[in-house]
mmCIF file of C-alpha atoms in Angstrom:
data_model
loop_
_atom_site.group_PDB
_atom_site.id
_atom_site.type_symbol
_atom_site.label_atom_id
_atom_site.label_comp_id
_atom_site.label_asym_id
_atom_site.label_seq_id
_atom_site.Cartn_x
_atom_site.Cartn_y
_atom_site.Cartn_z
ATOM 1 C CA GLU E 102 54.809 49.000 94.698
ATOM 2 C CA ALA E 103 51.069 49.240 94.048
ATOM 3 C CA GLY E 104 50.001 51.192 90.992
ATOM 4 C CA VAL E 105 47.151 53.626 90.573
ATOM 5 C CA THR E 106 43.860 51.973 91.421
ATOM 6 C CA GLN E 107 40.358 53.038 90.474
ATOM 7 C CA PHE E 108 36.958 51.969 91.715
ATOM 8 C CA PRO E 109 34.592 50.852 90.365
ATOM 9 C CA SER E 110 35.873 49.377 87.128
ATOM 10 C CA HIS E 111 32.439 49.711 85.558
ATOM 11 C CA SER E 112 29.339 51.690 86.453
ATOM 12 C CA VAL E 113 25.985 51.735 84.707
ATOM 13 C CA ILE E 114 23.532 54.371 85.901
ATOM 14 C CA GLU E 115 20.426 56.068 84.632
ATOM 15 C CA LYS E 116 20.310 59.647 83.482
ATOM 16 C CA GLY E 117 19.732 61.923 86.449
ATOM 17 C CA GLN E 118 21.411 59.653 88.971
ATOM 18 C CA THR E 119 24.624 60.369 90.867
ATOM 19 C CA VAL E 120 27.869 58.445 90.563
ATOM 20 C CA THR E 121 31.110 58.774 92.504
ATOM 21 C CA LEU E 122 34.367 57.492 91.093
ATOM 22 C CA ARG E 123 37.381 56.896 93.291
ATOM 23 C CA CYS E 124 41.085 57.003 92.553
ATOM 24 C CA ASP E 125 43.939 55.899 94.793
ATOM 25 C CA PRO E 126 47.231 57.248 93.466
ATOM 26 C CA ILE E 127 50.645 55.718 93.937
ATOM 27 C CA SER E 128 51.695 56.293 97.527
ATOM 28 C CA GLY E 129 53.699 59.490 97.891
ATOM 29 C CA HIS E 130 52.616 61.015 94.596
ATOM 30 C CA ASP E 131 51.585 64.620 95.135
ATOM 31 C CA ASN E 132 50.177 65.112 91.637
ATOM 32 C CA LEU E 133 46.849 63.530 90.754
ATOM 33 C CA TYR E 134 45.055 63.966 87.435
ATOM 34 C CA TRP E 135 41.671 63.027 86.075
ATOM 35 C CA TYR E 136 41.168 62.414 82.356
ATOM 36 C CA ARG E 137 38.212 61.186 80.327
ATOM 37 C CA ARG E 138 37.949 59.355 77.031
ATOM 38 C CA VAL E 139 34.648 59.399 75.227
ATOM 39 C CA MET E 140 34.340 56.487 72.802
ATOM 40 C CA GLY E 141 36.503 56.907 69.708
ATOM 41 C CA LYS E 142 37.850 60.251 70.792
ATOM 42 C CA GLU E 143 41.009 61.488 72.431
ATOM 43 C CA ILE E 144 41.797 61.266 76.126
ATOM 44 C CA LYS E 145 40.938 64.669 77.565
ATOM 45 C CA PHE E 146 42.319 66.332 80.664
ATOM 46 C CA LEU E 147 39.772 67.192 83.353
ATOM 47 C CA LEU E 148 41.734 68.461 86.321
ATOM 48 C CA HIS E 149 44.926 68.326 88.317
ATOM 49 C CA PHE E 150 45.472 68.209 92.077
ATOM 50 C CA VAL E 151 48.694 68.989 93.867
ATOM 51 C CA LYS E 152 48.207 67.337 97.216
ATOM 52 C CA GLU E 153 44.736 68.479 98.290
ATOM 53 C CA SER E 154 44.659 71.654 96.189
ATOM 54 C CA LYS E 155 43.170 71.992 92.724
ATOM 55 C CA GLN E 156 46.002 73.218 90.524
ATOM 56 C CA ASP E 157 44.094 73.273 87.259
ATOM 57 C CA GLU E 158 40.440 72.424 86.662
ATOM 58 C CA SER E 159 40.169 73.973 83.231
ATOM 59 C CA GLY E 160 39.047 70.692 81.667
ATOM 60 C CA MET E 161 36.015 70.106 83.870
ATOM 61 C CA PRO E 162 33.004 70.069 81.508
ATOM 62 C CA ASN E 163 30.487 71.806 83.770
ATOM 63 C CA ASN E 164 29.369 72.196 87.368
ATOM 64 C CA ARG E 165 27.784 68.754 87.436
ATOM 65 C CA PHE E 166 31.285 67.423 88.016
ATOM 66 C CA LEU E 167 32.879 67.770 91.447
ATOM 67 C CA ALA E 168 36.332 66.491 92.320
ATOM 68 C CA GLU E 169 37.837 66.302 95.757
ATOM 69 C CA ARG E 170 41.067 65.092 97.259
ATOM 70 C CA THR E 171 40.677 65.223 100.993
ATOM 71 C CA GLY E 172 43.933 64.958 102.881
ATOM 72 C CA GLY E 173 45.896 64.812 99.674
ATOM 73 C CA THR E 174 45.559 61.056 99.341
ATOM 74 C CA TYR E 175 42.748 59.461 97.347
ATOM 75 C CA SER E 176 40.458 61.471 95.108
ATOM 76 C CA THR E 177 36.795 61.231 94.192
ATOM 77 C CA LEU E 178 35.013 62.508 91.117
ATOM 78 C CA LYS E 179 31.273 62.921 91.502
ATOM 79 C CA VAL E 180 28.877 63.410 88.629
ATOM 80 C CA GLN E 181 25.500 64.775 89.710
ATOM 81 C CA PRO E 182 23.142 64.542 87.925
ATOM 82 C CA ALA E 183 24.590 62.326 85.221
ATOM 83 C CA GLU E 184 23.718 62.964 81.573
ATOM 84 C CA LEU E 185 24.030 60.657 78.553
ATOM 85 C CA GLU E 186 27.064 62.535 77.228
ATOM 86 C CA ASP E 187 28.972 61.788 80.434
ATOM 87 C CA SER E 188 29.444 58.195 79.298
ATOM 88 C CA GLY E 189 33.065 57.260 78.732
ATOM 89 C CA VAL E 190 36.154 55.942 80.460
ATOM 90 C CA TYR E 191 37.485 58.050 83.304
ATOM 91 C CA PHE E 192 41.196 57.679 83.939
ATOM 92 C CA CYS E 193 43.125 58.789 86.957
ATOM 93 C CA ALA E 194 46.875 59.323 86.848
ATOM 94 C CA SER E 195 49.481 60.309 89.403
ATOM 95 C CA SER E 196 53.025 61.545 89.365
ATOM 96 C CA ALA E 197 55.675 62.480 91.866
ATOM 97 C CA GLN E 198 56.533 66.044 92.817
ATOM 98 C CA GLY E 199 58.781 67.611 90.208
ATOM 99 C CA LEU E 200 57.990 64.869 87.690
ATOM 100 C CA ALA E 201 54.620 66.078 86.481
ATOM 101 C CA TYR E 202 55.015 64.482 83.065
ATOM 102 C CA GLU E 203 55.879 60.995 84.264
ATOM 103 C CA GLN E 204 52.275 60.103 84.831
ATOM 104 C CA TYR E 205 51.159 56.630 85.820
ATOM 105 C CA PHE E 206 47.617 55.811 84.800
ATOM 106 C CA GLY E 207 45.041 53.663 86.490
ATOM 107 C CA PRO E 208 42.936 51.128 84.559
ATOM 108 C CA GLY E 209 40.011 53.527 84.306
ATOM 109 C CA THR E 210 36.341 53.447 85.247
ATOM 110 C CA ARG E 211 33.939 52.802 82.396
ATOM 111 C CA LEU E 212 30.820 54.881 83.027
ATOM 112 C CA THR E 213 27.662 54.197 81.054
ATOM 113 C CA VAL E 214 24.699 56.526 81.467
ATOM 114 C CA THR E 215 21.449 55.154 80.054
ATOM 115 C CA ASP P 1421 39.769 71.849 67.556
ATOM 116 C CA GLN P 1422 42.289 69.059 67.995
ATOM 117 C CA GLN P 1423 45.795 70.208 68.838
ATOM 118 C CA VAL P 1424 47.316 66.724 68.573
ATOM 119 C CA LYS P 1425 46.350 64.614 65.595
ATOM 120 C CA GLN P 1426 46.949 60.975 64.829
ATOM 121 C CA ASN P 1427 45.512 60.618 61.371
ATOM 122 C CA SER P 1428 45.863 56.849 61.071
ATOM 123 C CA PRO P 1429 43.297 55.043 63.229
ATOM 124 C CA SER P 1430 45.006 51.719 62.589
ATOM 125 C CA LEU P 1431 48.210 50.161 61.307
ATOM 126 C CA SER P 1432 49.033 46.546 60.500
ATOM 127 C CA VAL P 1433 52.634 45.340 60.343
ATOM 128 C CA GLN P 1434 54.347 41.991 59.951
ATOM 129 C CA GLU P 1435 56.386 40.681 62.893
ATOM 130 C CA GLY P 1436 60.033 41.659 62.614
ATOM 131 C CA ARG P 1437 59.362 44.668 60.390
ATOM 132 C CA ILE P 1438 59.367 48.322 61.352
ATOM 133 C CA SER P 1439 56.241 50.029 62.722
ATOM 134 C CA ILE P 1440 56.016 53.779 62.180
ATOM 135 C CA LEU P 1441 53.320 55.704 64.010
ATOM 136 C CA ASN P 1442 52.807 59.352 63.171
ATOM 137 C CA CYS P 1443 51.574 62.357 65.086
ATOM 138 C CA ASP P 1444 51.054 65.997 64.108
ATOM 139 C CA TYR P 1445 50.463 68.956 66.366
ATOM 140 C CA THR P 1446 49.287 72.488 65.818
ATOM 141 C CA ASN P 1447 50.361 74.352 68.953
ATOM 142 C CA SER P 1448 53.875 75.734 68.514
ATOM 143 C CA MET P 1449 54.111 76.233 72.286
ATOM 144 C CA PHE P 1450 54.247 72.480 72.901
ATOM 145 C CA ASP P 1451 57.705 71.607 74.141
ATOM 146 C CA TYR P 1452 57.398 68.076 75.473
ATOM 147 C CA PHE P 1453 55.999 65.044 73.725
ATOM 148 C CA LEU P 1454 55.178 61.574 74.948
ATOM 149 C CA TRP P 1455 53.992 58.259 73.591
ATOM 150 C CA TYR P 1456 51.754 55.996 75.601
ATOM 151 C CA LYS P 1457 50.740 52.420 74.887
ATOM 152 C CA LYS P 1458 47.356 51.083 75.911
ATOM 153 C CA TYR P 1459 46.108 47.505 76.089
ATOM 154 C CA PRO P 1460 42.355 46.787 76.330
ATOM 155 C CA ALA P 1461 40.885 47.272 79.808
ATOM 156 C CA GLU P 1462 44.101 48.870 81.051
ATOM 157 C CA GLY P 1463 45.227 52.440 81.480
ATOM 158 C CA PRO P 1464 47.802 54.036 79.185
ATOM 159 C CA THR P 1465 51.399 53.128 79.961
ATOM 160 C CA PHE P 1466 54.231 55.576 79.371
ATOM 161 C CA LEU P 1467 56.547 54.435 76.598
ATOM 162 C CA ILE P 1468 58.971 57.169 75.603
ATOM 163 C CA SER P 1469 59.214 60.958 75.558
ATOM 164 C CA ILE P 1470 61.152 63.726 73.877
ATOM 165 C CA SER P 1471 61.865 67.329 74.689
ATOM 166 C CA SER P 1472 61.638 69.980 71.981
ATOM 167 C CA ILE P 1473 65.360 70.652 72.301
ATOM 168 C CA LYS P 1474 66.056 67.224 70.825
ATOM 169 C CA ASP P 1475 65.151 65.663 67.506
ATOM 170 C CA LYS P 1476 65.574 62.031 68.474
ATOM 171 C CA ASN P 1477 65.285 59.859 71.539
ATOM 172 C CA GLU P 1478 65.914 56.147 71.595
ATOM 173 C CA ASP P 1479 65.051 53.459 74.127
ATOM 174 C CA GLY P 1480 65.675 49.913 73.036
ATOM 175 C CA ARG P 1481 63.404 49.029 70.144
ATOM 176 C CA PHE P 1482 61.570 52.356 70.406
ATOM 177 C CA THR P 1483 62.735 55.613 68.847
ATOM 178 C CA VAL P 1484 60.870 58.890 68.705
ATOM 179 C CA PHE P 1485 61.728 61.502 66.092
ATOM 180 C CA LEU P 1486 60.677 65.128 66.342
ATOM 181 C CA ASN P 1487 60.519 67.556 63.425
ATOM 182 C CA LYS P 1488 59.643 70.915 64.959
ATOM 183 C CA SER P 1489 59.468 72.833 61.712
ATOM 184 C CA ALA P 1490 56.870 70.406 60.423
ATOM 185 C CA LYS P 1491 55.209 70.041 63.837
ATOM 186 C CA HIS P 1492 55.457 66.311 63.414
ATOM 187 C CA LEU P 1493 56.693 63.422 65.475
ATOM 188 C CA SER P 1494 56.884 59.735 64.841
ATOM 189 C CA LEU P 1495 57.436 56.589 66.849
ATOM 190 C CA HIS P 1496 59.480 53.813 65.291
ATOM 191 C CA ILE P 1497 59.362 50.284 66.653
ATOM 192 C CA VAL P 1498 62.071 47.973 65.342
ATOM 193 C CA PRO P 1499 61.684 45.056 65.178
ATOM 194 C CA SER P 1500 57.948 44.853 65.780
ATOM 195 C CA GLN P 1501 56.685 42.024 67.968
ATOM 196 C CA PRO P 1502 53.161 40.613 68.415
ATOM 197 C CA GLY P 1503 53.195 41.897 72.009
ATOM 198 C CA ASP P 1504 53.453 45.417 70.636
ATOM 199 C CA SER P 1505 49.873 45.146 69.392
ATOM 200 C CA ALA P 1506 48.032 47.895 71.284
ATOM 201 C CA VAL P 1507 46.663 51.397 70.877
ATOM 202 C CA TYR P 1508 49.383 54.044 70.822
ATOM 203 C CA PHE P 1509 48.622 57.567 71.968
ATOM 204 C CA CYS P 1510 50.690 60.606 71.194
ATOM 205 C CA ALA P 1511 50.568 63.350 73.849
ATOM 206 C CA ALA P 1512 51.998 66.841 74.122
ATOM 207 C CA SER P 1513 52.409 69.528 76.719
ATOM 208 C CA ASP P 1514 53.484 73.119 77.119
ATOM 209 C CA ARG P 1515 55.715 72.757 80.164
ATOM 210 C CA TYR P 1516 56.683 76.366 80.528
ATOM 211 C CA GLY P 1517 53.173 77.648 79.955
ATOM 212 C CA GLY P 1518 52.156 76.590 83.393
ATOM 213 C CA SER P 1519 50.292 73.454 82.397
ATOM 214 C CA GLN P 1520 51.955 71.444 85.148
ATOM 215 C CA GLY P 1521 51.213 68.124 83.604
ATOM 216 C CA ASN P 1522 48.100 68.755 81.567
ATOM 217 C CA LEU P 1523 48.671 66.348 78.679
ATOM 218 C CA ILE P 1524 46.942 66.860 75.325
ATOM 219 C CA PHE P 1525 46.326 63.516 73.668
ATOM 220 C CA GLY P 1526 45.652 62.392 70.133
ATOM 221 C CA LYS P 1527 42.910 59.890 69.313
ATOM 222 C CA GLY P 1528 45.301 56.973 69.141
ATOM 223 C CA THR P 1529 46.477 54.515 66.496
ATOM 224 C CA LYS P 1530 45.715 50.830 66.862
ATOM 225 C CA LEU P 1531 48.783 48.800 65.938
ATOM 226 C CA SER P 1532 48.411 45.146 64.980
ATOM 227 C CA VAL P 1533 51.581 43.112 64.598
ATOM 228 C CA LYS P 1534 50.942 39.862 62.767
ATOM 229 C CA PRO P 1535 53.117 36.786 63.405
#
């Protein structure tokens, strides 16, 4: 069974540009989460989808971040325009219905904003 | 303000000995706790969890202890192996507060097991 995949693995962009991160969860997992880890700090929750609906987006830093999960399959996280403080590793995780806490993480996308 | 704290950024242990990783939390509403292991360039991998109704959970070489009165949990690895060298994250959640899987993580402790 394929795990959670994320694309790209690395992205280097300039301040003011736009970047879109993609996450493909484990097939059949209704729950999809985005987290972010800024260097040296804790992994922080950004938002949670149940199928295509946003269940909780309380961790989204500001309106420069837009997450979508069309059709309840893969998800994208767009940052527009990117700022220096957006640099970090963005993790996606998924879990099956009823097992919200058994989260399987992807390898992450390392975003560097210069 | 951090709700989950791992005060030791790093820990070095000899192979075969016990590794003890500590975690403190401040939110008394947390009722489910997890440990994740992370290798470089990989995502965190679930290791072991414990519900607040228990004080101990064991899985092979890994045991998690929970002391609710002290708001403290620890992960014991016995015996430690070089392959256990990784960053260990403590995470917590308030399951009945409607979080639905929103995990609160600590900053992690880097464990090095020396042969």
